[in-house]
């Protein structure tokens, strides 16, 4: 397979997911908690990776440093796995096993690409080689202002668990019994 075929297949796959989300057939993020668990997974995994990168020098550490190393590795790793487990369970619960596993991978890749894009823009704005530093900071601030303005519509688009369940007829509505 050549690269173009792979990119076309990935583009069609993303289009399939986007159509499923827009038509309220596929749950992308079940709730705000699912969205933040997905985002925080990468933060805690990065913290775990930072601690794990210190492992080759472990023999030269004192006993206190070794204790802090293992505490950091266990705590950051378990929090990252907890966030991943929360995202996994919400995705499987909302979409079933087959589509849920696919959507889990898709959500993780989507979030990773978005985080790398944002970090790349931040890095580009503070790059010393670039002579137009003030212009880049203004562009970065404009991007953050646009994110602030469009955060609620974007969040309501991506967090679609209740809408999909309502369309499927799975949403249980609780009405108050105060009329009697």
mmCIF file with all atom_site columns, C-alpha atoms in Angstrom:
data_model
loop_
_atom_site.group_PDB
_atom_site.id
_atom_site.type_symbol
_atom_site.label_atom_id
_atom_site.label_alt_id
_atom_site.label_comp_id
_atom_site.label_asym_id
_atom_site.label_entity_id
_atom_site.label_seq_id
_atom_site.pdbx_PDB_ins_code
_atom_site.Cartn_x
_atom_site.Cartn_y
_atom_site.Cartn_z
_atom_site.occupancy
_atom_site.B_iso_or_equiv
_atom_site.pdbx_formal_charge
_atom_site.auth_seq_id
_atom_site.auth_comp_id
_atom_site.auth_asym_id
_atom_site.auth_atom_id
_atom_site.pdbx_PDB_model_num
ATOM 1   C CA . UNK A 1 1   ? 0.000   0.000  0.000  1.00 0.00 ? 1   UNK A CA 1
ATOM 2   C CA . UNK A 1 2   ? 1.244   3.435  -0.764 1.00 0.00 ? 2   UNK A CA 1
ATOM 3   C CA . UNK A 1 3   ? 0.828   6.497  1.423  1.00 0.00 ? 3   UNK A CA 1
ATOM 4   C CA . UNK A 1 4   ? -1.984  8.016  -0.620 1.00 0.00 ? 4   UNK A CA 1
ATOM 5   C CA . UNK A 1 5   ? -4.175  4.948  -0.180 1.00 0.00 ? 5   UNK A CA 1
ATOM 6   C CA . UNK A 1 6   ? -3.634  4.994  3.570  1.00 0.00 ? 6   UNK A CA 1
ATOM 7   C CA . UNK A 1 7   ? -4.456  8.719  3.786  1.00 0.00 ? 7   UNK A CA 1
ATOM 8   C CA . UNK A 1 8   ? -7.597  8.260  1.681  1.00 0.00 ? 8   UNK A CA 1
ATOM 9   C CA . UNK A 1 9   ? -8.714  5.377  3.907  1.00 0.00 ? 9   UNK A CA 1
ATOM 10  C CA . UNK A 1 10  ? -8.061  7.425  7.056  1.00 0.00 ? 10  UNK A CA 1
ATOM 11  C CA . UNK A 1 11  ? -9.943  10.380 5.570  1.00 0.00 ? 11  UNK A CA 1
ATOM 12  C CA . UNK A 1 12  ? -12.934 8.185  4.731  1.00 0.00 ? 12  UNK A CA 1
ATOM 13  C CA . UNK A 1 13  ? -12.820 6.709  8.224  1.00 0.00 ? 13  UNK A CA 1
ATOM 14  C CA . UNK A 1 14  ? -12.835 10.186 9.779  1.00 0.00 ? 14  UNK A CA 1
ATOM 15  C CA . UNK A 1 15  ? -15.718 11.162 7.485  1.00 0.00 ? 15  UNK A CA 1
ATOM 16  C CA . UNK A 1 16  ? -17.635 8.059  8.597  1.00 0.00 ? 16  UNK A CA 1
ATOM 17  C CA . UNK A 1 17  ? -17.140 8.990  12.255 1.00 0.00 ? 17  UNK A CA 1
ATOM 18  C CA . UNK A 1 18  ? -18.074 12.629 11.621 1.00 0.00 ? 18  UNK A CA 1
ATOM 19  C CA . UNK A 1 19  ? -21.291 11.595 9.854  1.00 0.00 ? 19  UNK A CA 1
ATOM 20  C CA . UNK A 1 20  ? -22.081 9.247  12.740 1.00 0.00 ? 20  UNK A CA 1
ATOM 21  C CA . UNK A 1 21  ? -21.550 12.025 15.277 1.00 0.00 ? 21  UNK A CA 1
ATOM 22  C CA . UNK A 1 22  ? -23.571 14.612 13.337 1.00 0.00 ? 22  UNK A CA 1
ATOM 23  C CA . UNK A 1 23  ? -26.463 12.199 12.771 1.00 0.00 ? 23  UNK A CA 1
ATOM 24  C CA . UNK A 1 24  ? -26.419 11.250 16.485 1.00 0.00 ? 24  UNK A CA 1
ATOM 25  C CA . UNK A 1 25  ? -25.649 7.581  15.814 1.00 0.00 ? 25  UNK A CA 1
ATOM 26  C CA . UNK A 1 26  ? -22.229 7.464  17.486 1.00 0.00 ? 26  UNK A CA 1
ATOM 27  C CA . UNK A 1 27  ? -21.402 8.758  20.954 1.00 0.00 ? 27  UNK A CA 1
ATOM 28  C CA . UNK A 1 28  ? -18.103 10.630 20.754 1.00 0.00 ? 28  UNK A CA 1
ATOM 29  C CA . UNK A 1 29  ? -17.774 11.828 24.341 1.00 0.00 ? 29  UNK A CA 1
ATOM 30  C CA . UNK A 1 30  ? -20.421 10.541 26.719 1.00 0.00 ? 30  UNK A CA 1
ATOM 31  C CA . UNK A 1 31  ? -20.187 13.398 29.217 1.00 0.00 ? 31  UNK A CA 1
ATOM 32  C CA . UNK A 1 32  ? -17.920 16.227 30.332 1.00 0.00 ? 32  UNK A CA 1
ATOM 33  C CA . UNK A 1 33  ? -16.251 13.752 32.663 1.00 0.00 ? 33  UNK A CA 1
ATOM 34  C CA . UNK A 1 34  ? -15.395 11.517 29.704 1.00 0.00 ? 34  UNK A CA 1
ATOM 35  C CA . UNK A 1 35  ? -13.961 14.481 27.788 1.00 0.00 ? 35  UNK A CA 1
ATOM 36  C CA . UNK A 1 36  ? -11.752 15.594 30.669 1.00 0.00 ? 36  UNK A CA 1
ATOM 37  C CA . UNK A 1 37  ? -10.667 12.031 31.487 1.00 0.00 ? 37  UNK A CA 1
ATOM 38  C CA . UNK A 1 38  ? -9.517  11.687 27.890 1.00 0.00 ? 38  UNK A CA 1
ATOM 39  C CA . UNK A 1 39  ? -7.583  14.967 27.987 1.00 0.00 ? 39  UNK A CA 1
ATOM 40  C CA . UNK A 1 40  ? -6.103  14.323 31.441 1.00 0.00 ? 40  UNK A CA 1
ATOM 41  C CA . UNK A 1 41  ? -4.975  10.845 30.383 1.00 0.00 ? 41  UNK A CA 1
ATOM 42  C CA . UNK A 1 42  ? -2.340  12.476 28.179 1.00 0.00 ? 42  UNK A CA 1
ATOM 43  C CA . UNK A 1 43  ? -1.242  14.860 30.939 1.00 0.00 ? 43  UNK A CA 1
ATOM 44  C CA . UNK A 1 44  ? -0.758  12.087 33.505 1.00 0.00 ? 44  UNK A CA 1
ATOM 45  C CA . UNK A 1 45  ? 0.820   9.777  30.913 1.00 0.00 ? 45  UNK A CA 1
ATOM 46  C CA . UNK A 1 46  ? 3.286   12.550 30.095 1.00 0.00 ? 46  UNK A CA 1
ATOM 47  C CA . UNK A 1 47  ? 4.085   12.926 33.813 1.00 0.00 ? 47  UNK A CA 1
ATOM 48  C CA . UNK A 1 48  ? 4.588   9.150  34.031 1.00 0.00 ? 48  UNK A CA 1
ATOM 49  C CA . UNK A 1 49  ? 6.828   9.266  30.957 1.00 0.00 ? 49  UNK A CA 1
ATOM 50  C CA . UNK A 1 50  ? 8.902   12.024 32.540 1.00 0.00 ? 50  UNK A CA 1
ATOM 51  C CA . UNK A 1 51  ? 9.399   9.984  35.690 1.00 0.00 ? 51  UNK A CA 1
ATOM 52  C CA . UNK A 1 52  ? 10.064  6.802  33.700 1.00 0.00 ? 52  UNK A CA 1
ATOM 53  C CA . UNK A 1 53  ? 12.766  8.588  31.704 1.00 0.00 ? 53  UNK A CA 1
ATOM 54  C CA . UNK A 1 54  ? 14.766  8.794  34.936 1.00 0.00 ? 54  UNK A CA 1
ATOM 55  C CA . UNK A 1 55  ? 14.903  4.988  35.243 1.00 0.00 ? 55  UNK A CA 1
ATOM 56  C CA . UNK A 1 56  ? 18.336  4.473  33.593 1.00 0.00 ? 56  UNK A CA 1
ATOM 57  C CA . UNK A 1 57  ? 19.978  6.538  36.353 1.00 0.00 ? 57  UNK A CA 1
ATOM 58  C CA . UNK A 1 58  ? 18.186  4.691  39.151 1.00 0.00 ? 58  UNK A CA 1
ATOM 59  C CA . UNK A 1 59  ? 21.336  2.873  40.327 1.00 0.00 ? 59  UNK A CA 1
ATOM 60  C CA . UNK A 1 60  ? 23.058  6.148  41.202 1.00 0.00 ? 60  UNK A CA 1
ATOM 61  C CA . UNK A 1 61  ? 20.154  7.491  43.277 1.00 0.00 ? 61  UNK A CA 1
ATOM 62  C CA . UNK A 1 62  ? 20.002  7.565  47.048 1.00 0.00 ? 62  UNK A CA 1
ATOM 63  C CA . UNK A 1 63  ? 17.310  5.567  48.817 1.00 0.00 ? 63  UNK A CA 1
ATOM 64  C CA . UNK A 1 64  ? 15.120  8.687  49.235 1.00 0.00 ? 64  UNK A CA 1
ATOM 65  C CA . UNK A 1 65  ? 15.405  9.485  45.526 1.00 0.00 ? 65  UNK A CA 1
ATOM 66  C CA . UNK A 1 66  ? 14.482  5.899  44.671 1.00 0.00 ? 66  UNK A CA 1
ATOM 67  C CA . UNK A 1 67  ? 11.426  6.114  46.928 1.00 0.00 ? 67  UNK A CA 1
ATOM 68  C CA . UNK A 1 68  ? 10.308  9.336  45.234 1.00 0.00 ? 68  UNK A CA 1
ATOM 69  C CA . UNK A 1 69  ? 10.953  7.781  41.813 1.00 0.00 ? 69  UNK A CA 1
ATOM 70  C CA . UNK A 1 70  ? 8.785   4.741  42.527 1.00 0.00 ? 70  UNK A CA 1
ATOM 71  C CA . UNK A 1 71  ? 6.087   6.830  44.221 1.00 0.00 ? 71  UNK A CA 1
ATOM 72  C CA . UNK A 1 72  ? 5.940   9.126  41.198 1.00 0.00 ? 72  UNK A CA 1
ATOM 73  C CA . UNK A 1 73  ? 5.876   6.225  38.768 1.00 0.00 ? 73  UNK A CA 1
ATOM 74  C CA . UNK A 1 74  ? 3.115   4.406  40.647 1.00 0.00 ? 74  UNK A CA 1
ATOM 75  C CA . UNK A 1 75  ? 0.981   7.490  41.299 1.00 0.00 ? 75  UNK A CA 1
ATOM 76  C CA . UNK A 1 76  ? 1.249   9.021  37.826 1.00 0.00 ? 76  UNK A CA 1
ATOM 77  C CA . UNK A 1 77  ? 0.879   5.645  36.127 1.00 0.00 ? 77  UNK A CA 1
ATOM 78  C CA . UNK A 1 78  ? -2.174  4.668  38.143 1.00 0.00 ? 78  UNK A CA 1
ATOM 79  C CA . UNK A 1 79  ? -3.888  8.027  37.577 1.00 0.00 ? 79  UNK A CA 1
ATOM 80  C CA . UNK A 1 80  ? -3.191  7.760  33.830 1.00 0.00 ? 80  UNK A CA 1
ATOM 81  C CA . UNK A 1 81  ? -4.565  4.214  33.763 1.00 0.00 ? 81  UNK A CA 1
ATOM 82  C CA . UNK A 1 82  ? -7.592  5.364  35.769 1.00 0.00 ? 82  UNK A CA 1
ATOM 83  C CA . UNK A 1 83  ? -8.332  8.107  33.234 1.00 0.00 ? 83  UNK A CA 1
ATOM 84  C CA . UNK A 1 84  ? -7.872  5.639  30.384 1.00 0.00 ? 84  UNK A CA 1
ATOM 85  C CA . UNK A 1 85  ? -10.162 3.143  32.121 1.00 0.00 ? 85  UNK A CA 1
ATOM 86  C CA . UNK A 1 86  ? -12.822 5.809  32.624 1.00 0.00 ? 86  UNK A CA 1
ATOM 87  C CA . UNK A 1 87  ? -12.664 6.760  28.937 1.00 0.00 ? 87  UNK A CA 1
ATOM 88  C CA . UNK A 1 88  ? -12.683 3.086  27.940 1.00 0.00 ? 88  UNK A CA 1
ATOM 89  C CA . UNK A 1 89  ? -15.729 2.237  30.056 1.00 0.00 ? 89  UNK A CA 1
ATOM 90  C CA . UNK A 1 90  ? -17.683 5.292  28.861 1.00 0.00 ? 90  UNK A CA 1
ATOM 91  C CA . UNK A 1 91  ? -16.904 4.491  25.225 1.00 0.00 ? 91  UNK A CA 1
ATOM 92  C CA . UNK A 1 92  ? -17.850 0.812  25.523 1.00 0.00 ? 92  UNK A CA 1
ATOM 93  C CA . UNK A 1 93  ? -21.002 1.671  27.472 1.00 0.00 ? 93  UNK A CA 1
ATOM 94  C CA . UNK A 1 94  ? -22.142 4.165  24.846 1.00 0.00 ? 94  UNK A CA 1
ATOM 95  C CA . UNK A 1 95  ? -21.205 2.435  21.608 1.00 0.00 ? 95  UNK A CA 1
ATOM 96  C CA . UNK A 1 96  ? -20.943 -1.294 22.273 1.00 0.00 ? 96  UNK A CA 1
ATOM 97  C CA . UNK A 1 97  ? -17.801 -3.394 22.190 1.00 0.00 ? 97  UNK A CA 1
ATOM 98  C CA . UNK A 1 98  ? -16.782 -3.342 18.517 1.00 0.00 ? 98  UNK A CA 1
ATOM 99  C CA . UNK A 1 99  ? -17.633 0.274  17.723 1.00 0.00 ? 99  UNK A CA 1
ATOM 100 C CA . UNK A 1 100 ? -16.553 1.261  21.239 1.00 0.00 ? 100 UNK A CA 1
ATOM 101 C CA . UNK A 1 101 ? -13.022 -0.090 20.782 1.00 0.00 ? 101 UNK A CA 1
ATOM 102 C CA . UNK A 1 102 ? -12.753 1.678  17.441 1.00 0.00 ? 102 UNK A CA 1
ATOM 103 C CA . UNK A 1 103 ? -14.078 4.922  18.936 1.00 0.00 ? 103 UNK A CA 1
ATOM 104 C CA . UNK A 1 104 ? -11.658 4.632  21.873 1.00 0.00 ? 104 UNK A CA 1
ATOM 105 C CA . UNK A 1 105 ? -8.691  4.536  19.504 1.00 0.00 ? 105 UNK A CA 1
ATOM 106 C CA . UNK A 1 106 ? -10.230 7.314  17.418 1.00 0.00 ? 106 UNK A CA 1
ATOM 107 C CA . UNK A 1 107 ? -10.849 9.523  20.480 1.00 0.00 ? 107 UNK A CA 1
ATOM 108 C CA . UNK A 1 108 ? -7.331  9.013  21.781 1.00 0.00 ? 108 UNK A CA 1
ATOM 109 C CA . UNK A 1 109 ? -5.782  9.802  18.394 1.00 0.00 ? 109 UNK A CA 1
ATOM 110 C CA . UNK A 1 110 ? -8.077  12.810 17.922 1.00 0.00 ? 110 UNK A CA 1
ATOM 111 C CA . UNK A 1 111 ? -7.173  14.201 21.338 1.00 0.00 ? 111 UNK A CA 1
ATOM 112 C CA . UNK A 1 112 ? -3.465  13.553 20.745 1.00 0.00 ? 112 UNK A CA 1
ATOM 113 C CA . UNK A 1 113 ? -3.550  15.401 17.418 1.00 0.00 ? 113 UNK A CA 1
ATOM 114 C CA . UNK A 1 114 ? -5.390  18.351 18.985 1.00 0.00 ? 114 UNK A CA 1
ATOM 115 C CA . UNK A 1 115 ? -2.941  18.541 21.909 1.00 0.00 ? 115 UNK A CA 1
ATOM 116 C CA . UNK A 1 116 ? 0.052   18.350 19.559 1.00 0.00 ? 116 UNK A CA 1
ATOM 117 C CA . UNK A 1 117 ? -1.476  21.059 17.361 1.00 0.00 ? 117 UNK A CA 1
ATOM 118 C CA . UNK A 1 118 ? -2.015  23.409 20.305 1.00 0.00 ? 118 UNK A CA 1
ATOM 119 C CA . UNK A 1 119 ? 1.437   22.721 21.771 1.00 0.00 ? 119 UNK A CA 1
ATOM 120 C CA . UNK A 1 120 ? 2.983   23.218 18.329 1.00 0.00 ? 120 UNK A CA 1
ATOM 121 C CA . UNK A 1 121 ? 1.326   26.610 17.985 1.00 0.00 ? 121 UNK A CA 1
ATOM 122 C CA . UNK A 1 122 ? 2.509   27.617 21.447 1.00 0.00 ? 122 UNK A CA 1
ATOM 123 C CA . UNK A 1 123 ? 6.042   26.437 20.630 1.00 0.00 ? 123 UNK A CA 1
ATOM 124 C CA . UNK A 1 124 ? 5.965   28.288 17.319 1.00 0.00 ? 124 UNK A CA 1
ATOM 125 C CA . UNK A 1 125 ? 4.912   31.506 19.035 1.00 0.00 ? 125 UNK A CA 1
ATOM 126 C CA . UNK A 1 126 ? 7.856   31.408 21.426 1.00 0.00 ? 126 UNK A CA 1
ATOM 127 C CA . UNK A 1 127 ? 10.452  30.237 18.893 1.00 0.00 ? 127 UNK A CA 1
ATOM 128 C CA . UNK A 1 128 ? 13.613  32.360 19.104 1.00 0.00 ? 128 UNK A CA 1
ATOM 129 C CA . UNK A 1 129 ? 14.522  31.904 15.449 1.00 0.00 ? 129 UNK A CA 1
ATOM 130 C CA . UNK A 1 130 ? 11.390  33.684 14.329 1.00 0.00 ? 130 UNK A CA 1
ATOM 131 C CA . UNK A 1 131 ? 11.787  37.461 14.002 1.00 0.00 ? 131 UNK A CA 1
ATOM 132 C CA . UNK A 1 132 ? 8.054   38.238 14.140 1.00 0.00 ? 132 UNK A CA 1
ATOM 133 C CA . UNK A 1 133 ? 7.621   37.235 17.769 1.00 0.00 ? 133 UNK A CA 1
ATOM 134 C CA . UNK A 1 134 ? 4.958   39.838 18.604 1.00 0.00 ? 134 UNK A CA 1
ATOM 135 C CA . UNK A 1 135 ? 2.914   38.873 15.554 1.00 0.00 ? 135 UNK A CA 1
ATOM 136 C CA . UNK A 1 136 ? 2.991   35.207 16.542 1.00 0.00 ? 136 UNK A CA 1
ATOM 137 C CA . UNK A 1 137 ? 1.896   35.985 20.091 1.00 0.00 ? 137 UNK A CA 1
ATOM 138 C CA . UNK A 1 138 ? -1.007  38.045 18.738 1.00 0.00 ? 138 UNK A CA 1
ATOM 139 C CA . UNK A 1 139 ? -2.011  35.133 16.504 1.00 0.00 ? 139 UNK A CA 1
ATOM 140 C CA . UNK A 1 140 ? -1.734  32.730 19.448 1.00 0.00 ? 140 UNK A CA 1
ATOM 141 C CA . UNK A 1 141 ? -3.898  34.996 21.600 1.00 0.00 ? 141 UNK A CA 1
ATOM 142 C CA . UNK A 1 142 ? -6.421  35.216 18.756 1.00 0.00 ? 142 UNK A CA 1
ATOM 143 C CA . UNK A 1 143 ? -6.540  31.415 18.540 1.00 0.00 ? 143 UNK A CA 1
ATOM 144 C CA . UNK A 1 144 ? -7.132  31.174 22.299 1.00 0.00 ? 144 UNK A CA 1
ATOM 145 C CA . UNK A 1 145 ? -9.821  33.877 22.068 1.00 0.00 ? 145 UNK A CA 1
ATOM 146 C CA . UNK A 1 146 ? -11.546 31.896 19.312 1.00 0.00 ? 146 UNK A CA 1
ATOM 147 C CA . UNK A 1 147 ? -11.328 28.751 21.436 1.00 0.00 ? 147 UNK A CA 1
ATOM 148 C CA . UNK A 1 148 ? -12.913 30.639 24.327 1.00 0.00 ? 148 UNK A CA 1
ATOM 149 C CA . UNK A 1 149 ? -15.719 31.926 22.101 1.00 0.00 ? 149 UNK A CA 1
ATOM 150 C CA . UNK A 1 150 ? -16.406 28.602 20.408 1.00 0.00 ? 150 UNK A CA 1
ATOM 151 C CA . UNK A 1 151 ? -15.785 26.344 23.435 1.00 0.00 ? 151 UNK A CA 1
ATOM 152 C CA . UNK A 1 152 ? -19.462 25.815 24.287 1.00 0.00 ? 152 UNK A CA 1
ATOM 153 C CA . UNK A 1 153 ? -20.583 25.003 20.713 1.00 0.00 ? 153 UNK A CA 1
ATOM 154 C CA . UNK A 1 154 ? -17.592 22.692 20.227 1.00 0.00 ? 154 UNK A CA 1
ATOM 155 C CA . UNK A 1 155 ? -18.194 21.000 23.563 1.00 0.00 ? 155 UNK A CA 1
ATOM 156 C CA . UNK A 1 156 ? -21.890 20.530 22.826 1.00 0.00 ? 156 UNK A CA 1
ATOM 157 C CA . UNK A 1 157 ? -20.950 19.020 19.449 1.00 0.00 ? 157 UNK A CA 1
ATOM 158 C CA . UNK A 1 158 ? -18.384 16.579 20.825 1.00 0.00 ? 158 UNK A CA 1
ATOM 159 C CA . UNK A 1 159 ? -20.170 15.707 24.095 1.00 0.00 ? 159 UNK A CA 1
ATOM 160 C CA . UNK A 1 160 ? -23.227 14.090 22.551 1.00 0.00 ? 160 UNK A CA 1
ATOM 161 C CA . UNK A 1 161 ? -24.063 11.175 24.854 1.00 0.00 ? 161 UNK A CA 1
ATOM 162 C CA . UNK A 1 162 ? -27.484 12.423 25.968 1.00 0.00 ? 162 UNK A CA 1
ATOM 163 C CA . UNK A 1 163 ? -28.554 13.397 22.430 1.00 0.00 ? 163 UNK A CA 1
ATOM 164 C CA . UNK A 1 164 ? -27.642 9.981  21.028 1.00 0.00 ? 164 UNK A CA 1
ATOM 165 C CA . UNK A 1 165 ? -29.396 8.158  23.859 1.00 0.00 ? 165 UNK A CA 1
ATOM 166 C CA . UNK A 1 166 ? -32.499 10.328 23.378 1.00 0.00 ? 166 UNK A CA 1
ATOM 167 C CA . UNK A 1 167 ? -32.528 9.480  19.673 1.00 0.00 ? 167 UNK A CA 1
ATOM 168 C CA . UNK A 1 168 ? -32.070 5.777  20.416 1.00 0.00 ? 168 UNK A CA 1
ATOM 169 C CA . UNK A 1 169 ? -34.834 5.900  23.015 1.00 0.00 ? 169 UNK A CA 1
ATOM 170 C CA . UNK A 1 170 ? -32.467 4.819  25.796 1.00 0.00 ? 170 UNK A CA 1
ATOM 171 C CA . UNK A 1 171 ? -32.635 8.058  27.780 1.00 0.00 ? 171 UNK A CA 1
ATOM 172 C CA . UNK A 1 172 ? -34.708 7.723  30.918 1.00 0.00 ? 172 UNK A CA 1
ATOM 173 C CA . UNK A 1 173 ? -36.501 10.929 31.789 1.00 0.00 ? 173 UNK A CA 1
ATOM 174 C CA . UNK A 1 174 ? -37.411 11.469 35.406 1.00 0.00 ? 174 UNK A CA 1
ATOM 175 C CA . UNK A 1 175 ? -40.467 13.619 35.860 1.00 0.00 ? 175 UNK A CA 1
ATOM 176 C CA . UNK A 1 176 ? -41.482 15.024 39.187 1.00 0.00 ? 176 UNK A CA 1
ATOM 177 C CA . UNK A 1 177 ? -44.566 13.556 40.771 1.00 0.00 ? 177 UNK A CA 1
ATOM 178 C CA . UNK A 1 178 ? -45.665 16.800 42.415 1.00 0.00 ? 178 UNK A CA 1
ATOM 179 C CA . UNK A 1 179 ? -48.826 17.140 40.318 1.00 0.00 ? 179 UNK A CA 1
ATOM 180 C CA . UNK A 1 180 ? -50.660 14.487 42.375 1.00 0.00 ? 180 UNK A CA 1
#
